[in-house]
């Protein structure tokens, strides 16, 4: 019997997840499907109710704007989904709807792949932004043992609030002071959508960065954001956002289809070609 999974969002046409899971299904010869389903927010509770009872889908991914609703409406949120108040991966088990959030794990796995051993040299990280992506990455970094997190956000109160929920490792810094904070960081992460196609670039002066500083972006369209280009021009270590997209997909695929897939250069190339053809 064909095992079916989905990605739901509103809109969802832009999602590249079908390309990733479609590649893995073909590669492993699995009789499965992964489809886009556009669900308006008002219809989302019914969609989840059908998911629980109809047995059509093994599970799926949830993207904007449904991540918080998926958390509230699922029966068994994982510990990390609880911490984030957001779910990006759902599966049905014995009639119960389980929810997890793999964004932080995806970010860490992407760093592991791009800069092996990065965590041994990362004492201080600077996060730009204080939204959902920042929260997921911040928890991931603390779990990995990063001892100090600086959070700079245009609206300082949001950085302050996030830092307070994270604990003693985290501290808010003024948006105006972000360039100085770069000089203290071993890892700098843009967690905002700035630098994405159609958005202004993230304005961040990297002059103070020490040699070897890792600069990571969660934006992957374009792959080389102005921030990453500036980092590379200074000889810093640049990590693009495609790795996070690919690695956050791994746990879901394993849940639904029973095989742990790999993020390979071949898969990266497929995504790159798609981004270049449909930026
Ligand atoms: P997500 O959940 O995807 O992280 P979000 O909660 O909307 O999205 O957060 C977006 C982040 O980008 C926020 O940190 C936001 O800053 P504010 O909290 O001040 O809104 C940041 N952001 C968006 N546009 C920005 C801009 N032009 N300059 C600086 N930061 C910006």
PDB file of C-alpha atoms and ligand atoms in Angstrom:
ATOM      1  CA  UNK A   1       0.000   0.000   0.000  1.00  0.00           C
ATOM      2  CA  UNK A   2       1.286   3.430  -0.890  1.00  0.00           C
ATOM      3  CA  UNK A   3       2.379   5.391   2.190  1.00  0.00           C
ATOM      4  CA  UNK A   4       1.332   9.009   1.854  1.00  0.00           C
ATOM      5  CA  UNK A   5       2.771  12.128   3.478  1.00  0.00           C
ATOM      6  CA  UNK A   6       2.219  15.830   2.855  1.00  0.00           C
ATOM      7  CA  UNK A   7       3.355  19.350   3.449  1.00  0.00           C
ATOM      8  CA  UNK A   8       0.663  21.815   4.375  1.00  0.00           C
ATOM      9  CA  UNK A   9       0.882  25.589   4.469  1.00  0.00           C
ATOM     10  CA  UNK A  10      -0.951  28.604   3.133  1.00  0.00           C
ATOM     11  CA  UNK A  11       0.386  29.248   0.540  1.00  0.00           C
ATOM     12  CA  UNK A  12       2.351  26.074  -0.051  1.00  0.00           C
ATOM     13  CA  UNK A  13       3.161  26.181  -3.770  1.00  0.00           C
ATOM     14  CA  UNK A  14       6.649  27.534  -3.056  1.00  0.00           C
ATOM     15  CA  UNK A  15       7.593  24.640  -0.754  1.00  0.00           C
ATOM     16  CA  UNK A  16      10.617  22.675  -1.875  1.00  0.00           C
ATOM     17  CA  UNK A  17       9.947  19.818   0.534  1.00  0.00           C
ATOM     18  CA  UNK A  18       8.269  17.660  -2.173  1.00  0.00           C
ATOM     19  CA  UNK A  19      11.520  17.743  -4.127  1.00  0.00           C
ATOM     20  CA  UNK A  20      13.478  16.504  -1.112  1.00  0.00           C
ATOM     21  CA  UNK A  21      11.111  13.724  -0.076  1.00  0.00           C
ATOM     22  CA  UNK A  22      10.404  12.766  -3.697  1.00  0.00           C
ATOM     23  CA  UNK A  23      14.128  12.268  -4.224  1.00  0.00           C
ATOM     24  CA  UNK A  24      14.460  10.085  -1.137  1.00  0.00           C
ATOM     25  CA  UNK A  25      11.382   8.006  -2.067  1.00  0.00           C
ATOM     26  CA  UNK A  26      12.832   7.299  -5.505  1.00  0.00           C
ATOM     27  CA  UNK A  27      16.288   6.631  -4.162  1.00  0.00           C
ATOM     28  CA  UNK A  28      15.073   4.076  -1.636  1.00  0.00           C
ATOM     29  CA  UNK A  29      12.504   2.540  -3.997  1.00  0.00           C
ATOM     30  CA  UNK A  30       9.687   3.209  -1.530  1.00  0.00           C
ATOM     31  CA  UNK A  31       6.052   2.976  -2.603  1.00  0.00           C
ATOM     32  CA  UNK A  32       5.167   6.370  -1.174  1.00  0.00           C
ATOM     33  CA  UNK A  33       4.044   9.870  -2.031  1.00  0.00           C
ATOM     34  CA  UNK A  34       4.629  13.336  -0.616  1.00  0.00           C
ATOM     35  CA  UNK A  35       2.198  16.004  -1.709  1.00  0.00           C
ATOM     36  CA  UNK A  36       1.529  19.698  -1.221  1.00  0.00           C
ATOM     37  CA  UNK A  37      -1.807  20.500   0.425  1.00  0.00           C
ATOM     38  CA  UNK A  38      -2.861  24.132   0.707  1.00  0.00           C
ATOM     39  CA  UNK A  39      -5.082  24.537   3.767  1.00  0.00           C
ATOM     40  CA  UNK A  40      -6.514  27.902   4.809  1.00  0.00           C
ATOM     41  CA  UNK A  41      -6.156  28.661   8.537  1.00  0.00           C
ATOM     42  CA  UNK A  42      -9.925  28.349   9.126  1.00  0.00           C
ATOM     43  CA  UNK A  43      -9.862  24.795   7.722  1.00  0.00           C
ATOM     44  CA  UNK A  44      -6.761  23.639   9.565  1.00  0.00           C
ATOM     45  CA  UNK A  45      -8.495  22.134  12.644  1.00  0.00           C
ATOM     46  CA  UNK A  46     -10.698  19.979  10.373  1.00  0.00           C
ATOM     47  CA  UNK A  47      -7.697  18.964   8.340  1.00  0.00           C
ATOM     48  CA  UNK A  48      -5.969  17.678  11.471  1.00  0.00           C
ATOM     49  CA  UNK A  49      -9.133  15.920  12.660  1.00  0.00           C
ATOM     50  CA  UNK A  50      -9.332  14.031   9.352  1.00  0.00           C
ATOM     51  CA  UNK A  51      -5.637  13.242   9.533  1.00  0.00           C
ATOM     52  CA  UNK A  52      -6.186  11.609  12.919  1.00  0.00           C
ATOM     53  CA  UNK A  53      -9.206   9.522  11.980  1.00  0.00           C
ATOM     54  CA  UNK A  54      -9.122   8.751   8.252  1.00  0.00           C
ATOM     55  CA  UNK A  55      -5.837   6.871   8.026  1.00  0.00           C
ATOM     56  CA  UNK A  56      -5.019   8.321   4.611  1.00  0.00           C
ATOM     57  CA  UNK A  57      -1.711   9.902   5.574  1.00  0.00           C
ATOM     58  CA  UNK A  58       1.127   8.620   7.737  1.00  0.00           C
ATOM     59  CA  UNK A  59       1.891  12.224   8.581  1.00  0.00           C
ATOM     60  CA  UNK A  60       3.408  15.344   7.135  1.00  0.00           C
ATOM     61  CA  UNK A  61       5.141  18.658   7.468  1.00  0.00           C
ATOM     62  CA  UNK A  62       3.546  21.881   8.606  1.00  0.00           C
ATOM     63  CA  UNK A  63       4.762  25.263   7.509  1.00  0.00           C
ATOM     64  CA  UNK A  64       3.708  28.912   7.764  1.00  0.00           C
ATOM     65  CA  UNK A  65       1.145  29.869   9.063  1.00  0.00           C
ATOM     66  CA  UNK A  66       0.162  26.585  10.744  1.00  0.00           C
ATOM     67  CA  UNK A  67       3.116  25.710  13.008  1.00  0.00           C
ATOM     68  CA  UNK A  68       1.632  27.154  16.206  1.00  0.00           C
ATOM     69  CA  UNK A  69      -1.862  25.782  15.529  1.00  0.00           C
ATOM     70  CA  UNK A  70      -0.368  22.349  14.844  1.00  0.00           C
ATOM     71  CA  UNK A  71       1.285  22.507  18.247  1.00  0.00           C
ATOM     72  CA  UNK A  72      -1.958  23.466  19.995  1.00  0.00           C
ATOM     73  CA  UNK A  73      -4.067  20.884  18.188  1.00  0.00           C
ATOM     74  CA  UNK A  74      -1.843  17.815  18.206  1.00  0.00           C
ATOM     75  CA  UNK A  75      -2.302  15.185  20.948  1.00  0.00           C
ATOM     76  CA  UNK A  76       1.323  14.409  21.747  1.00  0.00           C
ATOM     77  CA  UNK A  77       3.765  17.261  21.234  1.00  0.00           C
ATOM     78  CA  UNK A  78       7.413  16.309  21.807  1.00  0.00           C
ATOM     79  CA  UNK A  79       9.365  18.053  24.561  1.00  0.00           C
ATOM     80  CA  UNK A  80      11.145  20.265  22.081  1.00  0.00           C
ATOM     81  CA  UNK A  81       7.884  21.154  20.311  1.00  0.00           C
ATOM     82  CA  UNK A  82       6.532  22.189  23.715  1.00  0.00           C
ATOM     83  CA  UNK A  83       9.544  24.391  24.349  1.00  0.00           C
ATOM     84  CA  UNK A  84       9.076  26.103  21.002  1.00  0.00           C
ATOM     85  CA  UNK A  85       5.276  26.185  20.982  1.00  0.00           C
ATOM     86  CA  UNK A  86       5.470  25.136  17.339  1.00  0.00           C
ATOM     87  CA  UNK A  87       5.339  21.905  15.342  1.00  0.00           C
ATOM     88  CA  UNK A  88       6.767  21.286  11.871  1.00  0.00           C
ATOM     89  CA  UNK A  89       6.443  17.491  11.706  1.00  0.00           C
ATOM     90  CA  UNK A  90       3.304  15.424  12.384  1.00  0.00           C
ATOM     91  CA  UNK A  91       2.627  11.702  12.409  1.00  0.00           C
ATOM     92  CA  UNK A  92      -0.255   9.469  13.452  1.00  0.00           C
ATOM     93  CA  UNK A  93       0.358   6.633  15.870  1.00  0.00           C
ATOM     94  CA  UNK A  94      -2.488   4.501  17.250  1.00  0.00           C
ATOM     95  CA  UNK A  95      -5.007   7.187  16.386  1.00  0.00           C
ATOM     96  CA  UNK A  96      -3.041   9.875  18.230  1.00  0.00           C
ATOM     97  CA  UNK A  97      -1.500  12.840  16.470  1.00  0.00           C
ATOM     98  CA  UNK A  98       2.153  13.356  17.401  1.00  0.00           C
ATOM     99  CA  UNK A  99       4.038  16.590  16.746  1.00  0.00           C
ATOM    100  CA  UNK A 100       7.734  17.414  16.739  1.00  0.00           C
ATOM    101  CA  UNK A 101       9.871  20.360  15.767  1.00  0.00           C
ATOM    102  CA  UNK A 102      13.012  19.485  13.803  1.00  0.00           C
ATOM    103  CA  UNK A 103      14.174  23.018  12.924  1.00  0.00           C
ATOM    104  CA  UNK A 104      16.836  23.259  15.635  1.00  0.00           C
ATOM    105  CA  UNK A 105      18.122  19.759  14.911  1.00  0.00           C
ATOM    106  CA  UNK A 106      18.224  20.635  11.208  1.00  0.00           C
ATOM    107  CA  UNK A 107      20.298  23.718  11.870  1.00  0.00           C
ATOM    108  CA  UNK A 108      22.779  21.811  14.056  1.00  0.00           C
ATOM    109  CA  UNK A 109      23.080  18.957  11.557  1.00  0.00           C
ATOM    110  CA  UNK A 110      23.729  21.479   8.812  1.00  0.00           C
ATOM    111  CA  UNK A 111      26.573  23.021  10.821  1.00  0.00           C
ATOM    112  CA  UNK A 112      27.945  19.561  11.638  1.00  0.00           C
ATOM    113  CA  UNK A 113      28.048  18.744   7.931  1.00  0.00           C
ATOM    114  CA  UNK A 114      29.494  22.073   6.788  1.00  0.00           C
ATOM    115  CA  UNK A 115      31.976  22.702   9.618  1.00  0.00           C
ATOM    116  CA  UNK A 116      32.772  19.443  11.417  1.00  0.00           C
ATOM    117  CA  UNK A 117      33.841  20.082  15.006  1.00  0.00           C
ATOM    118  CA  UNK A 118      32.371  23.620  15.028  1.00  0.00           C
ATOM    119  CA  UNK A 119      30.951  23.126  18.525  1.00  0.00           C
ATOM    120  CA  UNK A 120      34.358  22.584  20.103  1.00  0.00           C
ATOM    121  CA  UNK A 121      35.300  26.148  19.126  1.00  0.00           C
ATOM    122  CA  UNK A 122      31.981  27.888  19.650  1.00  0.00           C
ATOM    123  CA  UNK A 123      31.813  29.509  23.061  1.00  0.00           C
ATOM    124  CA  UNK A 124      29.677  32.497  22.060  1.00  0.00           C
ATOM    125  CA  UNK A 125      26.997  32.725  19.382  1.00  0.00           C
ATOM    126  CA  UNK A 126      25.273  35.864  18.108  1.00  0.00           C
ATOM    127  CA  UNK A 127      21.742  35.459  16.780  1.00  0.00           C
ATOM    128  CA  UNK A 128      20.144  38.167  14.665  1.00  0.00           C
ATOM    129  CA  UNK A 129      16.374  38.035  15.063  1.00  0.00           C
ATOM    130  CA  UNK A 130      14.081  36.799  17.834  1.00  0.00           C
ATOM    131  CA  UNK A 131      11.221  35.008  16.013  1.00  0.00           C
ATOM    132  CA  UNK A 132      10.360  31.317  15.800  1.00  0.00           C
ATOM    133  CA  UNK A 133      13.473  30.355  13.853  1.00  0.00           C
ATOM    134  CA  UNK A 134      15.684  32.141  16.360  1.00  0.00           C
ATOM    135  CA  UNK A 135      14.019  30.335  19.263  1.00  0.00           C
ATOM    136  CA  UNK A 136      14.520  26.907  17.644  1.00  0.00           C
ATOM    137  CA  UNK A 137      18.174  27.613  16.844  1.00  0.00           C
ATOM    138  CA  UNK A 138      18.860  29.113  20.281  1.00  0.00           C
ATOM    139  CA  UNK A 139      17.534  26.010  22.059  1.00  0.00           C
ATOM    140  CA  UNK A 140      19.545  23.805  19.735  1.00  0.00           C
ATOM    141  CA  UNK A 141      22.750  25.719  20.428  1.00  0.00           C
ATOM    142  CA  UNK A 142      22.243  25.632  24.203  1.00  0.00           C
ATOM    143  CA  UNK A 143      21.501  21.891  24.065  1.00  0.00           C
ATOM    144  CA  UNK A 144      24.784  21.470  22.217  1.00  0.00           C
ATOM    145  CA  UNK A 145      26.656  23.233  24.992  1.00  0.00           C
ATOM    146  CA  UNK A 146      27.190  26.707  23.552  1.00  0.00           C
ATOM    147  CA  UNK A 147      27.789  28.663  26.751  1.00  0.00           C
ATOM    148  CA  UNK A 148      26.797  32.159  25.720  1.00  0.00           C
ATOM    149  CA  UNK A 149      24.121  33.413  23.355  1.00  0.00           C
ATOM    150  CA  UNK A 150      23.797  37.043  22.355  1.00  0.00           C
ATOM    151  CA  UNK A 151      20.471  37.938  20.751  1.00  0.00           C
ATOM    152  CA  UNK A 152      20.114  41.139  18.753  1.00  0.00           C
ATOM    153  CA  UNK A 153      16.691  42.052  17.461  1.00  0.00           C
ATOM    154  CA  UNK A 154      15.240  45.190  15.889  1.00  0.00           C
ATOM    155  CA  UNK A 155      12.568  45.146  18.597  1.00  0.00           C
ATOM    156  CA  UNK A 156      14.672  44.762  21.709  1.00  0.00           C
ATOM    157  CA  UNK A 157      11.814  43.585  23.933  1.00  0.00           C
ATOM    158  CA  UNK A 158      11.417  40.437  21.838  1.00  0.00           C
ATOM    159  CA  UNK A 159      15.130  39.642  22.235  1.00  0.00           C
ATOM    160  CA  UNK A 160      14.818  40.276  25.953  1.00  0.00           C
ATOM    161  CA  UNK A 161      11.762  38.026  26.257  1.00  0.00           C
ATOM    162  CA  UNK A 162      13.442  35.233  24.309  1.00  0.00           C
ATOM    163  CA  UNK A 163      16.625  35.511  26.378  1.00  0.00           C
ATOM    164  CA  UNK A 164      14.592  35.241  29.572  1.00  0.00           C
ATOM    165  CA  UNK A 165      12.926  32.015  28.477  1.00  0.00           C
ATOM    166  CA  UNK A 166      16.281  30.547  27.430  1.00  0.00           C
ATOM    167  CA  UNK A 167      18.049  31.026  30.741  1.00  0.00           C
ATOM    168  CA  UNK A 168      21.366  32.306  32.022  1.00  0.00           C
ATOM    169  CA  UNK A 169      23.314  31.529  28.829  1.00  0.00           C
ATOM    170  CA  UNK A 170      21.301  34.052  26.844  1.00  0.00           C
ATOM    171  CA  UNK A 171      21.441  37.808  26.837  1.00  0.00           C
ATOM    172  CA  UNK A 172      19.794  40.471  24.673  1.00  0.00           C
ATOM    173  CA  UNK A 173      21.971  43.058  22.967  1.00  0.00           C
ATOM    174  CA  UNK A 174      20.867  46.289  21.325  1.00  0.00           C
ATOM    175  CA  UNK A 175      20.240  46.108  17.609  1.00  0.00           C
ATOM    176  CA  UNK A 176      22.474  49.172  17.313  1.00  0.00           C
ATOM    177  CA  UNK A 177      25.278  47.277  19.064  1.00  0.00           C
ATOM    178  CA  UNK A 178      25.189  44.225  16.791  1.00  0.00           C
ATOM    179  CA  UNK A 179      28.416  45.099  14.948  1.00  0.00           C
ATOM    180  CA  UNK A 180      30.371  45.145  18.231  1.00  0.00           C
ATOM    181  CA  UNK A 181      28.749  41.888  19.292  1.00  0.00           C
ATOM    182  CA  UNK A 182      30.135  40.296  16.108  1.00  0.00           C
ATOM    183  CA  UNK A 183      33.605  40.729  17.616  1.00  0.00           C
ATOM    184  CA  UNK A 184      32.633  38.537  20.579  1.00  0.00           C
ATOM    185  CA  UNK A 185      31.052  35.754  18.561  1.00  0.00           C
ATOM    186  CA  UNK A 186      32.489  32.496  17.245  1.00  0.00           C
ATOM    187  CA  UNK A 187      29.244  31.909  15.372  1.00  0.00           C
ATOM    188  CA  UNK A 188      26.905  34.518  13.861  1.00  0.00           C
ATOM    189  CA  UNK A 189      23.456  33.410  12.625  1.00  0.00           C
ATOM    190  CA  UNK A 190      20.908  35.362  10.629  1.00  0.00           C
ATOM    191  CA  UNK A 191      17.555  33.924  11.752  1.00  0.00           C
ATOM    192  CA  UNK A 192      15.471  36.600   9.978  1.00  0.00           C
ATOM    193  CA  UNK A 193      14.205  36.606   6.400  1.00  0.00           C
ATOM    194  CA  UNK A 194      16.412  39.594   5.600  1.00  0.00           C
ATOM    195  CA  UNK A 195      18.603  38.861   2.587  1.00  0.00           C
ATOM    196  CA  UNK A 196      15.931  36.689   1.016  1.00  0.00           C
ATOM    197  CA  UNK A 197      14.940  37.476  -2.558  1.00  0.00           C
ATOM    198  CA  UNK A 198      12.586  40.463  -2.456  1.00  0.00           C
ATOM    199  CA  UNK A 199      13.734  41.541   1.026  1.00  0.00           C
ATOM    200  CA  UNK A 200      16.378  44.077   1.972  1.00  0.00           C
ATOM    201  CA  UNK A 201      19.721  42.594   2.988  1.00  0.00           C
ATOM    202  CA  UNK A 202      20.613  42.156   6.643  1.00  0.00           C
ATOM    203  CA  UNK A 203      22.806  45.155   7.398  1.00  0.00           C
ATOM    204  CA  UNK A 204      25.623  43.761   9.510  1.00  0.00           C
ATOM    205  CA  UNK A 205      29.148  45.135   9.650  1.00  0.00           C
ATOM    206  CA  UNK A 206      31.552  42.198   9.953  1.00  0.00           C
ATOM    207  CA  UNK A 207      34.695  44.306  10.461  1.00  0.00           C
ATOM    208  CA  UNK A 208      35.071  43.209  14.069  1.00  0.00           C
ATOM    209  CA  UNK A 209      34.808  39.479  13.289  1.00  0.00           C
ATOM    210  CA  UNK A 210      37.759  37.377  14.392  1.00  0.00           C
ATOM    211  CA  UNK A 211      39.407  34.979  11.923  1.00  0.00           C
ATOM    212  CA  UNK A 212      37.567  31.665  11.802  1.00  0.00           C
ATOM    213  CA  UNK A 213      34.199  33.115  12.779  1.00  0.00           C
ATOM    214  CA  UNK A 214      31.366  31.074  11.284  1.00  0.00           C
ATOM    215  CA  UNK A 215      28.600  33.099   9.626  1.00  0.00           C
ATOM    216  CA  UNK A 216      25.430  31.092   8.981  1.00  0.00           C
ATOM    217  CA  UNK A 217      22.227  32.148   7.255  1.00  0.00           C
ATOM    218  CA  UNK A 218      18.851  30.415   7.347  1.00  0.00           C
ATOM    219  CA  UNK A 219      17.892  32.091   4.062  1.00  0.00           C
ATOM    220  CA  UNK A 220      18.525  29.882   1.015  1.00  0.00           C
ATOM    221  CA  UNK A 221      17.017  31.935  -1.824  1.00  0.00           C
ATOM    222  CA  UNK A 222      19.456  33.198  -2.943  1.00  0.00           C
ATOM    223  CA  UNK A 223      21.909  30.612  -1.678  1.00  0.00           C
ATOM    224  CA  UNK A 224      24.619  33.240  -1.403  1.00  0.00           C
ATOM    225  CA  UNK A 225      22.971  36.049   0.547  1.00  0.00           C
ATOM    226  CA  UNK A 226      24.685  39.449   0.799  1.00  0.00           C
ATOM    227  CA  UNK A 227      25.637  38.492   4.383  1.00  0.00           C
ATOM    228  CA  UNK A 228      27.334  35.266   3.281  1.00  0.00           C
ATOM    229  CA  UNK A 229      29.078  37.027   0.395  1.00  0.00           C
ATOM    230  CA  UNK A 230      30.435  39.624   2.843  1.00  0.00           C
ATOM    231  CA  UNK A 231      31.590  36.855   5.189  1.00  0.00           C
ATOM    232  CA  UNK A 232      33.376  35.010   2.396  1.00  0.00           C
ATOM    233  CA  UNK A 233      35.005  38.238   1.185  1.00  0.00           C
ATOM    234  CA  UNK A 234      36.524  38.601   4.672  1.00  0.00           C
ATOM    235  CA  UNK A 235      37.755  34.999   4.687  1.00  0.00           C
ATOM    236  CA  UNK A 236      35.216  33.929   7.314  1.00  0.00           C
ATOM    237  CA  UNK A 237      33.450  30.565   7.228  1.00  0.00           C
ATOM    238  CA  UNK A 238      30.087  30.892   5.460  1.00  0.00           C
ATOM    239  CA  UNK A 239      27.270  28.337   5.920  1.00  0.00           C
ATOM    240  CA  UNK A 240      24.212  28.688   3.693  1.00  0.00           C
ATOM    241  CA  UNK A 241      20.590  27.950   4.622  1.00  0.00           C
ATOM    242  CA  UNK A 242      20.050  25.007   2.290  1.00  0.00           C
ATOM    243  CA  UNK A 243      21.632  22.582   4.754  1.00  0.00           C
ATOM    244  CA  UNK A 244      19.046  23.417   7.416  1.00  0.00           C
ATOM    245  CA  UNK A 245      16.183  22.895   4.959  1.00  0.00           C
ATOM    246  CA  UNK A 246      17.563  19.496   3.939  1.00  0.00           C
ATOM    247  CA  UNK A 247      18.480  18.250   7.412  1.00  0.00           C
ATOM    248  CA  UNK A 248      15.211  19.282   9.092  1.00  0.00           C
ATOM    249  CA  UNK A 249      13.452  16.952   6.645  1.00  0.00           C
ATOM    250  CA  UNK A 250      15.344  13.807   7.724  1.00  0.00           C
ATOM    251  CA  UNK A 251      13.412  12.883  10.918  1.00  0.00           C
ATOM    252  CA  UNK A 252       9.999  13.232   9.238  1.00  0.00           C
ATOM    253  CA  UNK A 253      10.935  10.993   6.339  1.00  0.00           C
ATOM    254  CA  UNK A 254      12.222   8.369   8.756  1.00  0.00           C
ATOM    255  CA  UNK A 255       8.961   8.493  10.750  1.00  0.00           C
ATOM    256  CA  UNK A 256       6.626   8.152   7.794  1.00  0.00           C
ATOM    257  CA  UNK A 257       8.587   5.838   5.521  1.00  0.00           C
ATOM    258  CA  UNK A 258      10.772   3.881   7.966  1.00  0.00           C
ATOM    259  CA  UNK A 259      14.167   4.644   6.416  1.00  0.00           C
ATOM    260  CA  UNK A 260      16.627   7.245   7.652  1.00  0.00           C
ATOM    261  CA  UNK A 261      17.620   9.159   4.499  1.00  0.00           C
ATOM    262  CA  UNK A 262      20.910  10.950   3.822  1.00  0.00           C
ATOM    263  CA  UNK A 263      21.599  14.506   2.751  1.00  0.00           C
ATOM    264  CA  UNK A 264      23.923  13.935  -0.196  1.00  0.00           C
ATOM    265  CA  UNK A 265      25.737  16.249  -2.627  1.00  0.00           C
ATOM    266  CA  UNK A 266      23.385  14.872  -5.298  1.00  0.00           C
ATOM    267  CA  UNK A 267      20.304  16.045  -3.353  1.00  0.00           C
ATOM    268  CA  UNK A 268      21.895  19.429  -2.706  1.00  0.00           C
ATOM    269  CA  UNK A 269      22.534  19.778  -6.443  1.00  0.00           C
ATOM    270  CA  UNK A 270      18.881  19.005  -7.229  1.00  0.00           C
ATOM    271  CA  UNK A 271      17.717  21.715  -4.825  1.00  0.00           C
ATOM    272  CA  UNK A 272      20.295  24.171  -6.133  1.00  0.00           C
ATOM    273  CA  UNK A 273      19.133  23.662  -9.720  1.00  0.00           C
ATOM    274  CA  UNK A 274      15.547  24.237  -8.617  1.00  0.00           C
ATOM    275  CA  UNK A 275      16.447  27.409  -6.715  1.00  0.00           C
ATOM    276  CA  UNK A 276      18.338  28.734  -9.720  1.00  0.00           C
ATOM    277  CA  UNK A 277      15.461  27.914 -12.076  1.00  0.00           C
ATOM    278  CA  UNK A 278      12.723  29.166  -9.752  1.00  0.00           C
ATOM    279  CA  UNK A 279      14.259  31.653  -7.336  1.00  0.00           C
TER     280      UNK A 279
HETATM  281  P1  LIG B   1      10.013  33.572  12.162  1.00  0.00           P
HETATM  282  O1  LIG B   1       9.047  32.923  13.092  1.00  0.00           O
HETATM  283  O2  LIG B   1      10.036  32.982  10.790  1.00  0.00           O
HETATM  284  O3  LIG B   1      11.387  33.693  12.729  1.00  0.00           O
HETATM  285  P2  LIG B   1       8.984  36.229  12.803  1.00  0.00           P
HETATM  286  O4  LIG B   1       8.485  35.776  14.109  1.00  0.00           O
HETATM  287  O5  LIG B   1       8.101  37.065  11.953  1.00  0.00           O
HETATM  288  O6  LIG B   1       9.419  35.028  11.867  1.00  0.00           O
HETATM  289  O7  LIG B   1      10.377  36.970  13.033  1.00  0.00           O
HETATM  290  C1  LIG B   1      11.001  37.685  12.042  1.00  0.00           C
HETATM  291  C2  LIG B   1      12.293  38.281  12.581  1.00  0.00           C
HETATM  292  O8  LIG B   1      12.877  39.105  11.570  1.00  0.00           O
HETATM  293  C3  LIG B   1      12.076  39.163  13.791  1.00  0.00           C
HETATM  294  O9  LIG B   1      13.202  39.028  14.632  1.00  0.00           O
HETATM  295  C4  LIG B   1      12.003  40.546  13.153  1.00  0.00           C
HETATM  296  O10 LIG B   1      12.328  41.609  14.019  1.00  0.00           O
HETATM  297  P3  LIG B   1      11.164  42.306  14.922  1.00  0.00           P
HETATM  298  O11 LIG B   1      10.962  41.410  16.100  1.00  0.00           O
HETATM  299  O12 LIG B   1      11.740  43.624  15.297  1.00  0.00           O
HETATM  300  O13 LIG B   1       9.952  42.412  14.037  1.00  0.00           O
HETATM  301  C5  LIG B   1      13.046  40.420  12.094  1.00  0.00           C
HETATM  302  N1  LIG B   1      12.902  41.420  11.038  1.00  0.00           N
HETATM  303  C6  LIG B   1      11.963  41.459  10.067  1.00  0.00           C
HETATM  304  N2  LIG B   1      12.150  42.531   9.256  1.00  0.00           N
HETATM  305  C7  LIG B   1      13.233  43.195   9.735  1.00  0.00           C
HETATM  306  C8  LIG B   1      13.953  44.378   9.332  1.00  0.00           C
HETATM  307  N3  LIG B   1      13.583  45.087   8.258  1.00  0.00           N
HETATM  308  N4  LIG B   1      15.034  44.737  10.063  1.00  0.00           N
HETATM  309  C9  LIG B   1      15.417  44.026  11.151  1.00  0.00           C
HETATM  310  N5  LIG B   1      14.793  42.901  11.570  1.00  0.00           N
HETATM  311  C10 LIG B   1      13.717  42.481  10.875  1.00  0.00           C
END
